Tab-separated table of C-alpha atoms and ligand atoms in Angstrom:
chain	number	residue	atom	x	y	z
A	1387	MET	CA	67.380	77.813	69.776
A	1388	THR	CA	66.178	77.312	72.636
A	1389	PHE	CA	63.148	75.602	74.878
A	1390	GLU	CA	62.989	78.893	75.177
A	1391	ASP	CA	61.727	79.776	72.169
A	1392	LEU	CA	59.551	76.228	71.439
A	1393	GLY	CA	56.414	77.333	73.013
A	1394	LEU	CA	56.497	75.373	75.806
A	1395	SER	CA	54.269	77.047	79.218
A	1396	ARG	CA	56.645	77.781	82.060
A	1397	LYS	CA	56.756	74.942	84.663
A	1398	VAL	CA	57.834	72.777	81.401
A	1399	LEU	CA	60.679	75.141	80.928
A	1400	ASP	CA	61.667	75.473	84.813
A	1401	ALA	CA	60.803	71.241	84.039
A	1402	VAL	CA	63.353	71.070	81.819
A	1403	GLN	CA	66.197	73.481	83.172
A	1404	ALA	CA	66.328	71.770	86.302
A	1405	CYS	CA	66.955	68.486	84.298
A	1406	GLY	CA	70.328	69.906	82.944
A	1407	TYR	CA	69.237	70.641	79.209
A	1408	SER	CA	70.955	73.633	77.383
A	1409	GLU	CA	69.354	73.184	73.945
A	1410	PRO	CA	66.630	71.278	71.827
A	1411	THR	CA	67.483	67.978	70.586
A	1412	PRO	CA	66.933	68.844	66.536
A	1413	ILE	CA	63.792	66.458	67.329
A	1414	GLN	CA	62.483	68.239	70.487
A	1415	GLU	CA	63.020	71.248	67.621
A	1416	LYS	CA	61.348	70.459	65.157
A	1417	ALA	CA	58.642	68.511	66.707
A	1418	ILE	CA	57.821	70.860	69.331
A	1419	PRO	CA	55.804	73.582	68.225
A	1420	GLU	CA	54.120	71.685	65.675
A	1421	VAL	CA	52.552	69.657	68.191
A	1422	LEU	CA	51.574	73.015	69.945
A	1423	ALA	CA	49.881	73.821	67.347
A	1424	ARG	CA	47.959	70.113	67.169
A	1425	ARG	CA	49.060	69.172	63.976
A	1426	ASP	CA	49.610	65.476	62.685
A	1427	LEU	CA	53.234	64.223	63.201
A	1428	ILE	CA	55.072	61.394	62.083
A	1429	GLY	CA	58.802	61.479	64.670
A	1430	ILE	CA	60.590	59.601	62.150
A	1431	ALA	CA	63.713	59.075	64.636
A	1432	GLN	CA	65.656	56.365	67.008
A	1433	THR	CA	65.861	56.563	70.425
A	1434	GLY	CA	69.304	58.143	71.652
A	1435	THR	CA	67.592	61.653	69.792
A	1436	GLY	CA	65.373	63.111	72.880
A	1437	LYS	CA	62.330	62.452	71.124
A	1438	THR	CA	60.637	61.532	74.257
A	1439	ALA	CA	60.761	65.144	75.140
A	1440	SER	CA	59.271	65.988	71.849
A	1441	PHE	CA	56.524	64.419	72.343
A	1442	VAL	CA	56.205	64.334	76.576
A	1443	LEU	CA	56.507	67.972	77.153
A	1444	PRO	CA	54.302	70.167	74.587
A	1445	MET	CA	51.693	66.871	75.853
A	1446	LEU	CA	52.858	68.847	79.763
A	1447	THR	CA	52.097	71.773	78.277
A	1448	ALA	CA	48.731	70.958	76.548
A	1449	LEU	CA	46.937	69.508	79.918
A	1450	GLU	CA	47.545	72.733	82.083
A	1451	SER	CA	43.891	72.445	80.717
A	1452	GLY	CA	41.516	70.826	81.766
A	1453	ARG	CA	40.873	67.767	84.279
A	1454	ALA	CA	40.678	64.086	84.235
A	1455	ARG	CA	37.432	62.233	84.015
A	1456	ALA	CA	36.767	59.137	85.939
A	1457	ARG	CA	37.991	56.381	83.639
A	1458	MET	CA	37.759	58.899	81.157
A	1459	PRO	CA	41.716	59.482	80.060
A	1460	ARG	CA	42.456	62.485	78.294
A	1461	THR	CA	46.016	61.010	76.554
A	1462	LEU	CA	47.014	57.925	74.907
A	1463	ILE	CA	50.793	56.465	74.776
A	1464	LEU	CA	50.947	53.139	73.602
A	1465	GLU	CA	54.708	51.822	74.118
A	1466	PRO	CA	55.438	48.578	71.973
A	1467	THR	CA	56.577	46.984	75.680
A	1468	ARG	CA	56.804	47.265	79.335
A	1469	GLU	CA	60.461	48.235	79.985
A	1470	LEU	CA	59.678	51.573	77.325
A	1471	ALA	CA	56.038	51.962	78.613
A	1472	ALA	CA	57.397	52.287	82.523
A	1473	GLN	CA	60.813	54.106	80.869
A	1474	VAL	CA	58.344	57.654	79.148
A	1475	GLU	CA	56.249	56.838	83.110
A	1476	ASP	CA	59.696	58.034	84.073
A	1477	ASN	CA	59.897	61.422	82.034
A	1478	PHE	CA	56.461	61.834	83.207
A	1479	GLU	CA	57.404	62.155	85.959
A	1480	ARG	CA	60.981	64.427	85.899
A	1481	TYR	CA	58.623	66.456	83.224
A	1482	GLY	CA	56.048	66.323	85.370
A	1483	ALA	CA	57.798	67.975	88.607
A	1484	ASN	CA	55.825	71.731	88.491
A	1485	HIS	CA	52.808	69.784	87.162
A	1486	LYS	CA	49.874	67.117	90.010
A	1487	LEU	CA	49.058	65.057	86.567
A	1488	THR	CA	47.604	61.224	87.923
A	1489	VAL	CA	49.693	58.794	85.394
A	1490	ALA	CA	47.972	55.145	85.207
A	1491	LEU	CA	50.667	52.778	83.492
A	1492	LEU	CA	48.690	49.834	82.115
A	1493	ILE	CA	50.802	47.121	81.378
A	1494	GLY	CA	51.752	43.549	81.874
A	1495	GLY	CA	52.625	42.165	84.475
A	1496	VAL	CA	50.989	43.663	87.316
A	1497	SER	CA	47.768	43.658	88.605
A	1498	PHE	CA	44.930	44.426	87.486
A	1499	ASP	CA	44.113	45.841	90.208
A	1500	ASP	CA	45.641	48.433	90.748
A	1501	GLN	CA	45.067	49.583	87.725
A	1502	PHE	CA	41.409	49.416	87.896
A	1503	ARG	CA	41.902	52.039	91.098
A	1504	LYS	CA	44.655	54.619	89.243
A	1505	LEU	CA	42.153	54.418	86.444
A	1506	ASP	CA	38.669	54.710	88.723
A	1507	ARG	CA	40.556	57.956	90.109
A	1508	GLY	CA	40.491	59.500	86.925
A	1509	ALA	CA	44.787	59.671	84.669
A	1510	ASP	CA	45.274	62.476	82.865
A	1511	VAL	CA	48.112	60.549	81.151
A	1512	LEU	CA	47.985	56.419	80.025
A	1513	ILE	CA	50.741	54.142	79.226
A	1514	ALA	CA	50.145	51.308	77.788
A	1515	THR	CA	50.805	48.478	75.896
A	1516	PRO	CA	48.572	47.735	72.942
A	1517	GLY	CA	47.064	44.112	74.501
A	1518	ARG	CA	47.004	44.887	78.612
A	1519	LEU	CA	45.002	47.861	77.085
A	1520	LEU	CA	42.346	46.518	75.033
A	1521	ASP	CA	41.972	43.509	78.200
A	1522	HIS	CA	40.668	47.234	80.290
A	1523	PHE	CA	38.528	48.241	77.719
A	1524	GLU	CA	37.353	44.351	77.630
A	1525	ARG	CA	36.098	44.461	81.003
A	1526	GLY	CA	34.456	47.794	80.235
A	1527	LYS	CA	36.869	49.551	83.341
A	1528	LEU	CA	37.805	52.398	80.818
A	1529	LEU	CA	36.802	54.555	78.110
A	1530	LEU	CA	37.771	56.187	75.543
A	1531	SER	CA	36.206	59.207	74.596
A	1532	ALA	CA	37.454	61.725	75.931
A	1533	VAL	CA	41.169	60.688	74.257
A	1534	ASP	CA	42.300	64.546	73.320
A	1535	ILE	CA	46.303	62.950	72.739
A	1536	LEU	CA	47.008	59.401	71.085
A	1537	VAL	CA	50.716	59.163	70.833
A	1538	ILE	CA	51.445	55.532	68.879
A	1539	ASP	CA	55.202	55.530	69.822
A	1540	GLU	CA	57.723	53.206	68.203
A	1541	ALA	CA	55.279	52.157	65.609
A	1542	ASP	CA	58.059	49.320	63.204
A	1543	ARG	CA	58.867	47.290	66.858
A	1544	MET	CA	55.198	47.096	67.004
A	1545	LEU	CA	54.551	45.530	63.669
A	1546	ASP	CA	57.777	42.945	64.027
A	1547	MET	CA	56.243	42.163	67.215
A	1548	GLY	CA	52.605	41.635	65.633
A	1549	PHE	CA	50.444	44.832	67.550
A	1550	ILE	CA	49.316	46.631	64.291
A	1551	PRO	CA	45.169	44.584	64.656
A	1552	ASP	CA	45.236	45.619	68.114
A	1553	ILE	CA	46.800	49.025	66.905
A	1554	GLU	CA	44.467	49.691	64.565
A	1555	ARG	CA	41.214	48.527	66.765
A	1556	ILE	CA	42.223	50.839	69.374
A	1557	CYS	CA	42.125	53.860	66.911
A	1558	LYS	CA	38.724	52.853	65.923
A	1559	LEU	CA	37.737	53.221	69.802
A	1560	LEU	CA	39.088	57.146	70.112
A	1561	PRO	CA	37.849	59.618	68.745
A	1562	PHE	CA	37.709	61.348	65.084
A	1563	THR	CA	39.133	64.351	66.661
A	1564	ARG	CA	41.782	63.068	68.322
A	1565	GLN	CA	44.995	64.937	67.832
A	1566	THR	CA	47.573	61.548	66.916
A	1567	LEU	CA	51.425	61.861	67.560
A	1568	PHE	CA	53.419	58.848	66.103
A	1569	PHE	CA	56.840	57.868	65.952
A	1570	SER	CA	59.165	55.708	64.408
A	1571	ALA	CA	62.879	54.385	63.594
A	1572	THR	CA	62.162	53.416	60.671
A	1573	MET	CA	58.720	53.333	57.717
A	1574	PRO	CA	58.769	50.373	56.334
A	1575	GLY	CA	55.869	49.576	53.337
A	1576	GLU	CA	52.739	48.847	56.245
A	1577	ILE	CA	54.179	51.417	58.738
A	1578	ARG	CA	53.488	54.205	55.987
A	1579	LYS	CA	49.656	52.110	54.975
A	1580	LEU	CA	49.017	52.951	58.742
A	1581	THR	CA	49.879	56.666	59.543
A	1582	GLU	CA	47.677	56.571	56.604
A	1583	ARG	CA	44.630	55.475	57.269
A	1584	PHE	CA	45.182	57.143	60.727
A	1585	LEU	CA	46.346	60.254	60.949
A	1586	SER	CA	44.687	63.548	59.374
A	1587	ASN	CA	47.118	65.079	57.492
A	1588	PRO	CA	50.670	64.495	58.885
A	1589	VAL	CA	53.497	66.478	59.593
A	1590	GLN	CA	56.720	64.189	58.606
A	1591	VAL	CA	59.500	65.327	61.182
A	1592	GLU	CA	63.647	63.866	61.078
A	1593	ALA	CA	65.658	63.404	63.563
A	1594	ALA	CA	67.966	62.131	61.177
A	1595	PRO	CA	67.895	60.013	58.168
A	1596	PRO	CA	66.511	56.397	59.419
A	1597	SER	CA	69.049	53.980	59.422
A	1598	THR	CA	72.037	56.250	59.998
A	1599	THR	CA	74.084	56.094	62.815
A	1600	ALA	CA	75.248	58.580	65.554
A	1601	ALA	CA	78.917	60.286	64.320
A	1602	ASN	CA	80.229	59.912	67.849
A	1603	VAL	CA	79.519	56.544	68.214
A	1604	ALA	CA	83.177	54.508	66.425
A	1605	GLN	CA	82.436	51.354	65.388
A	1606	GLN	CA	85.147	48.131	64.354
A	1607	ILE	CA	84.464	45.407	63.548
A	1608	VAL	CA	86.786	42.173	64.613
A	1609	LYS	CA	87.457	38.954	63.278
A	1610	SER	CA	86.519	35.769	65.432
A	1611	ARG	CA	86.696	31.928	64.328
A	1612	ARG	CA	83.468	30.600	64.705
A	1613	GLU	CA	83.751	28.485	68.323
A	1614	PRO	CA	81.180	29.976	71.073
A	1615	PHE	CA	84.475	29.825	73.349
A	1616	GLU	CA	86.851	31.487	70.736
A	1617	LYS	CA	84.393	33.879	70.835
A	1618	ARG	CA	83.839	34.345	74.395
A	1619	ALA	CA	87.800	34.476	74.964
A	1620	ALA	CA	87.630	37.195	71.982
A	1621	LEU	CA	84.942	39.394	74.094
A	1622	ARG	CA	86.779	39.039	77.715
A	1623	SER	CA	90.499	40.192	75.367
A	1624	LEU	CA	88.211	43.083	74.593
A	1625	ILE	CA	86.865	44.651	77.644
A	1626	LYS	CA	90.763	44.301	78.452
A	1627	GLN	CA	92.243	45.880	76.473
A	1628	ALA	CA	88.392	48.987	75.376
A	1629	GLU	CA	89.797	52.334	77.010
A	1630	ASN	CA	87.252	54.672	78.782
A	1631	LEU	CA	85.141	51.620	79.319
A	1632	THR	CA	82.470	52.407	82.511
A	1633	ASN	CA	80.328	49.932	81.211
A	1634	ALA	CA	78.466	47.743	78.162
A	1635	ILE	CA	76.009	46.171	76.768
A	1636	ILE	CA	76.817	42.978	74.941
A	1637	PHE	CA	74.262	41.668	72.435
A	1638	CYS	CA	73.038	37.820	71.279
A	1639	ASN	CA	71.538	36.514	68.992
A	1640	ARG	CA	69.595	33.940	70.743
A	1641	LYS	CA	67.873	34.497	73.983
A	1642	ARG	CA	69.602	30.862	74.459
A	1643	ASP	CA	73.325	31.936	74.131
A	1644	VAL	CA	72.759	35.316	76.375
A	1645	ALA	CA	72.307	32.937	79.398
A	1646	VAL	CA	74.957	31.364	78.769
A	1647	LEU	CA	77.258	33.710	78.061
A	1648	GLN	CA	76.045	35.521	81.152
A	1649	ARG	CA	76.924	32.424	82.981
A	1650	SER	CA	80.727	32.627	81.942
A	1651	MET	CA	81.790	35.957	81.905
A	1652	GLU	CA	79.904	35.277	85.977
A	1653	ARG	CA	83.014	32.793	86.042
A	1654	HIS	CA	85.531	34.536	85.188
A	1655	GLY	CA	84.676	37.715	87.400
A	1656	PHE	CA	82.865	39.662	85.642
A	1657	ASN	CA	79.677	42.040	87.317
A	1658	VAL	CA	77.423	41.095	85.035
A	1659	GLY	CA	73.017	40.673	84.307
A	1660	ALA	CA	71.086	39.367	81.913
A	1661	LEU	CA	68.201	40.857	79.826
A	1662	HIS	CA	66.060	37.917	77.750
A	1663	GLY	CA	62.675	37.849	77.190
A	1664	ASP	CA	62.134	34.915	78.962
A	1665	MET	CA	62.055	37.209	82.752
A	1666	ASP	CA	59.416	37.843	83.788
A	1667	GLN	CA	58.310	42.005	84.508
A	1668	ARG	CA	59.956	42.505	88.139
A	1669	ALA	CA	63.700	40.525	87.000
A	1670	ARG	CA	63.714	42.371	84.664
A	1671	MET	CA	63.240	46.111	86.282
A	1672	GLN	CA	65.063	44.601	88.934
A	1673	THR	CA	68.102	43.894	86.252
A	1674	LEU	CA	67.966	47.633	84.645
A	1675	ASP	CA	67.765	49.317	87.650
A	1676	ASP	CA	70.647	47.807	88.752
A	1677	PHE	CA	72.722	49.053	85.512
A	1678	ARG	CA	71.212	52.583	85.160
A	1679	GLY	CA	72.542	52.198	89.271
A	1680	ASN	CA	75.839	50.490	88.231
A	1681	ARG	CA	75.747	47.824	90.734
A	1682	ILE	CA	75.962	45.436	87.118
A	1683	THR	CA	78.241	46.519	84.865
A	1684	PHE	CA	78.021	44.832	82.061
A	1685	LEU	CA	74.237	43.097	80.727
A	1686	VAL	CA	73.845	40.367	78.737
A	1687	ALA	CA	71.155	41.347	76.319
A	1688	SER	CA	68.661	40.403	73.601
A	1689	ASP	CA	67.458	42.927	70.704
A	1690	VAL	CA	63.880	42.550	71.807
A	1691	ALA	CA	64.263	42.494	75.745
A	1692	ALA	CA	67.103	45.581	74.945
A	1693	ARG	CA	65.404	48.039	72.457
A	1694	GLY	CA	64.222	51.597	72.867
A	1695	LEU	CA	65.936	51.265	76.381
A	1696	ASP	CA	67.109	54.197	77.531
A	1697	ILE	CA	70.182	54.469	79.863
A	1698	PRO	CA	71.433	57.392	79.587
A	1699	ALA	CA	75.587	56.749	80.258
A	1700	VAL	CA	76.121	53.090	78.131
A	1701	SER	CA	79.752	53.698	77.203
A	1702	HIS	CA	80.003	50.599	75.300
A	1703	ILE	CA	78.614	48.079	73.402
A	1704	PHE	CA	79.711	44.597	72.026
A	1705	ASN	CA	77.936	42.615	69.066
A	1706	PHE	CA	78.349	39.188	70.819
A	1707	ASP	CA	76.744	37.831	67.903
A	1708	VAL	CA	76.258	39.768	63.890
A	1709	PRO	CA	72.824	41.193	64.287
A	1710	THR	CA	70.987	39.338	61.033
A	1711	HIS	CA	68.937	42.097	60.373
A	1712	ALA	CA	70.654	44.920	59.291
A	1713	GLU	CA	68.941	47.993	61.069
A	1714	ASP	CA	68.593	45.664	64.235
A	1715	TYR	CA	72.917	46.843	64.483
A	1716	VAL	CA	71.574	51.115	63.892
A	1717	HIS	CA	69.126	50.019	67.197
A	1718	ARG	CA	71.986	47.910	68.792
A	1719	ILE	CA	74.597	50.697	68.860
A	1720	GLY	CA	71.687	53.835	69.365
A	1721	ARG	CA	72.552	51.928	73.270
A	1722	THR	CA	75.364	54.414	73.012
A	1723	GLY	CA	76.615	57.154	71.907
A	1724	ARG	CA	73.593	58.637	74.082
A	1725	ALA	CA	72.693	62.297	74.267
A	1726	GLY	CA	75.581	63.905	72.759
A	1727	ARG	CA	78.285	61.572	74.671
A	1728	SER	CA	81.088	59.619	72.755
A	1729	GLY	CA	80.287	55.553	72.583
A	1730	THR	CA	82.113	52.587	71.380
A	1731	ALA	CA	80.678	49.267	69.429
A	1732	VAL	CA	82.468	46.498	68.342
A	1733	THR	CA	80.928	43.774	66.589
A	1734	ILE	CA	82.541	40.018	66.889
A	1735	ALA	CA	82.280	38.235	63.870
A	1736	THR	CA	83.374	35.526	61.186
A	1737	ASP	CA	83.607	33.439	58.478
A	1738	LEU	CA	79.801	32.747	58.618
A	1739	ASP	CA	78.787	36.532	58.981
A	1740	LYS	CA	79.910	38.105	55.717
A	1741	LYS	CA	77.309	38.987	54.304
A	1742	TYR	CA	75.582	40.259	57.934
A	1743	VAL	CA	78.445	42.696	57.857
A	1744	THR	CA	77.456	43.423	54.336
A	1745	ALA	CA	73.778	44.049	53.788
A	1746	ILE	CA	74.945	46.120	57.563
A	1747	GLU	CA	78.149	48.782	56.077
A	1748	LYS	CA	74.924	48.832	52.496
A	1749	LEU	CA	72.293	50.658	55.486
A	1750	ILE	CA	74.761	52.306	57.528
A	1751	GLY	CA	76.421	53.296	54.168
A	1752	LYS	CA	79.671	52.917	55.814
A	1753	SER	CA	82.434	50.407	56.238
A	1754	ILE	CA	82.937	49.438	60.012
A	1755	GLU	CA	86.404	49.862	60.786
A	1756	PRO	CA	88.646	46.689	61.168
A	1757	ILE	CA	90.250	46.397	64.741
A	1758	SER	CA	92.213	43.150	66.073
A	1759	VAL	CA	92.543	41.900	69.108
A	1760	ASP	CA	95.355	39.299	70.307
A	1761	ALA	CA	92.570	36.619	72.605
A	1762	ASP	CA	95.417	34.009	72.949
A	1763	GLU	CA	96.404	34.797	76.943
A	1764	GLU	CA	91.805	34.599	77.524
A	1765	ARG	CA	92.154	30.920	75.591
A	1766	SER	CA	94.988	30.022	76.845
A	1767	ARG	CA	94.106	30.987	80.389
A	1768	ALA	CA	90.226	29.472	79.935
A	1769	ALA	CA	92.520	26.635	78.638
A	1770	ARG	CA	94.410	25.807	82.842
A	1771	GLY	CA	91.014	26.584	83.416
A	1772	ARG	CA	89.694	23.387	81.240
A	1773	GLY	CA	92.534	21.783	82.235
A	1774	LYS	CA	92.081	21.350	86.392
A	1775	ALA	CA	88.671	20.666	85.153
A	1776	ALA	CA	89.602	17.822	83.501
A	1777	LYS	CA	92.265	16.788	85.204
A	1778	GLY	CA	90.481	16.800	88.496
A	1779	GLY	CA	87.805	14.951	86.890
A	1780	ASP	CA	90.977	12.746	85.670
A	1781	GLU	CA	91.807	12.541	89.083
A	1782	ALA	CA	88.203	10.712	89.559
A	1783	ARG	CA	89.154	8.013	86.223
A	1784	THR	CA	92.778	7.115	87.646
A	1785	ASN	CA	90.984	6.157	91.390
A	1786	ALA	CA	88.122	4.231	90.215
A	1787	LYS	CA	90.708	2.745	87.899
A	1788	SER	CA	93.053	1.441	90.564
A	1789	GLU	CA	89.796	0.363	92.017
A	1790	PRO	CA	89.563	-3.685	92.537
A	1791	ALA	CA	88.516	-5.664	90.016
A	1792	SER	CA	84.574	-6.695	91.337
A	1793	SER	CA	84.603	-10.867	92.114
A	1794	LYS	CA	82.323	-9.934	89.191
A	1795	SER	CA	84.146	-8.384	86.239
A	1796	ARG	CA	87.019	-11.355	87.734
A	1797	GLY	CA	85.185	-14.130	87.272
A	1798	ARG	CA	84.216	-12.550	83.326
A	1799	ARG	CA	87.741	-12.552	82.630
A	1800	SER	CA	88.772	-16.136	83.688
A	1801	ARG	CA	85.650	-17.619	82.250
A	1802	ARG	CA	86.390	-19.191	78.835
A	1803	LYS	CA	84.944	-21.065	76.039
A	1804	GLU	CA	84.615	-24.528	76.423
A	1805	PRO	CA	85.915	-26.430	73.616
A	1806	GLN	CA	82.772	-27.739	70.479
A	1807	THR	CA	82.610	-31.608	71.843
A	1808	ASN	CA	82.913	-33.980	69.251
A	1809	ASP	CA	78.612	-34.947	68.397
A	1810	ARG	CA	79.186	-35.719	64.906
A	1811	GLY	CA	75.845	-37.443	63.892
A	1812	ASP	CA	73.611	-35.754	66.662
A	1813	SER	CA	72.018	-32.586	65.894
A	1814	LYS	CA	73.571	-29.961	66.916
A	1815	PRO	CA	75.148	-27.709	64.369
A	1816	VAL	CA	78.770	-26.893	64.985
A	1817	VAL	CA	80.065	-23.372	66.079
A	1818	GLY	CA	83.181	-22.059	64.908
A	1819	LEU	CA	86.417	-24.696	64.381
A	1820	GLY	CA	84.170	-28.219	65.704
A	1821	ASP	CA	86.131	-31.622	66.296
A	1822	HIS	CA	88.682	-28.970	64.422
A	1823	VAL	CA	90.162	-26.760	67.166
A	1824	PRO	CA	93.925	-27.100	66.983
A	1825	GLN	CA	95.239	-28.718	70.499
A	1826	PHE	CA	97.278	-25.295	71.204
A	1827	LEU	CA	94.240	-23.723	70.665
A	1828	LEU	CA	92.277	-25.568	73.692
A	1829	ARG	CA	94.701	-25.266	75.865
A	1830	SER	CA	94.676	-22.913	78.709
A	1831	VAL	CA	96.638	-19.209	78.665
A	1832	ARG	CA	97.328	-16.393	81.625
A	1833	ILE	CA	95.179	-13.747	80.273
A	1834	LYS	CA	96.926	-9.981	80.849
A	1835	GLU	CA	94.947	-8.099	83.805
A	1836	PRO	CA	92.640	-5.949	81.445
A	1837	ALA	CA	93.526	-1.474	81.940
A	1838	ASP	CA	90.011	-0.479	82.385
B	426	LIG	P1	64.396	59.655	74.032
B	426	LIG	O1	66.112	60.049	72.277
B	426	LIG	O2	63.999	59.850	74.345
B	426	LIG	O3	65.484	58.361	74.673
B	426	LIG	O4	65.914	60.500	74.879
B	426	LIG	C1	67.951	59.934	74.788
B	426	LIG	C2	68.281	60.646	76.459
B	426	LIG	O5	68.466	62.148	76.006
B	426	LIG	C3	67.100	60.318	77.479
B	426	LIG	O6	68.524	59.974	78.706
B	426	LIG	C4	67.037	62.361	78.250
B	426	LIG	O7	67.071	62.147	79.801
B	426	LIG	C5	68.120	62.639	77.489
B	426	LIG	N1	67.609	63.940	76.557
B	426	LIG	C6	66.302	64.082	76.144
B	426	LIG	N2	66.272	65.883	75.271
B	426	LIG	C7	67.910	66.063	76.137
B	426	LIG	C8	68.283	67.291	75.401
B	426	LIG	N3	67.201	68.916	75.042
B	426	LIG	N4	69.312	67.672	76.086
B	426	LIG	C9	70.041	66.114	76.518
B	426	LIG	N5	69.674	65.547	76.838
B	426	LIG	C10	68.310	64.763	76.520
């Protein structure tokens, strides 16, 4: 099947051609005709399957008739994170190159004023995170009564992030007659319930059965000792022995480990950036931009920060930690092998991770290929580095030792306890041997200088 067969407008087809896409991906093939037929839709697809274009392309076709009015957007796309929202905006720019549409991005961390101005001019497409959208609505700057198409993207992520009550509120503010497109990588019970409440007679399309990993990604697992420095040595060795590595995302389970690993890799001379939830919006965007533009080769990231990011050509994924939620494994390795390219995902596991690895293998329905890595070289290189640092410290300590003892310490060393005198008859308590101290113990002695 070609894009021409899907019912998209000429302008959209020209933009798709300019992007160099030769044929629609399976989710695009299934979803686009349904969206153009104004059906409500549940799309079960993870990022990397081309799902963004599966709603953006038919939306662009639909938006060719009609005009936006001030403060009354015609379409609304909800995204769980600012990065995903910005990525969808990029998609509108790319696929909408032949359209004159106004796209407004309502995300946190950006000034309200610019966003007000865009809304006032009239937005055809509003891309928002739920919290910021409700903020604008409550300030009276936004009317949702003209929204004709609603997209809820990455619904399972919305659930993880606690956005479901916001989504429910937003759905109630929209016209009943709207078309709703709902995308999620997985379909847990709460998500299914949400679709039952807010979608009308939806058609369900699936890119691949939920929780499967792409066939073009080689998945490997390597054993390491538990200590973080051992894992770091294993990671460096894996990177050095990797074939065809152009860039990589390295996942940690905790954001504080992201910072530690980034610093360590920097010290070892890697070109590395970090992405975690505590960074402000500008810093995150900058890091992502640098990574996309190949100014950064390695990106150390946490799950929340990296979920759903569209980075077209990542050759390798390293799981520095085994994810404790098996589904995160699927999301992580979905960052490579995108749009048909091949990729490699290597997981570093310790003996503490056995049950998580078992859960992952059960979820993906296959076992991960064990490989070995020779981390000796990296371990001893790091030990030499530590040795040097320690030697520097020892020298400092040695110097401190050779300093002449202060008069105070000398005084302390030469001071000896006065012998007890015979106070028999008075009320003083007898200490030690009292009167019975043998004479030889009372003789003065020379004390050897102590070592410190
Ligand atoms: P997504 O799943 O929407 O995050 O898209 C993943 C990547 O696939 C993006 O970089 C898109 O530019 C790319 N892509 C989308 N549709 C196609 C297609 N039909 N052919 C080739 N690449 C595509």
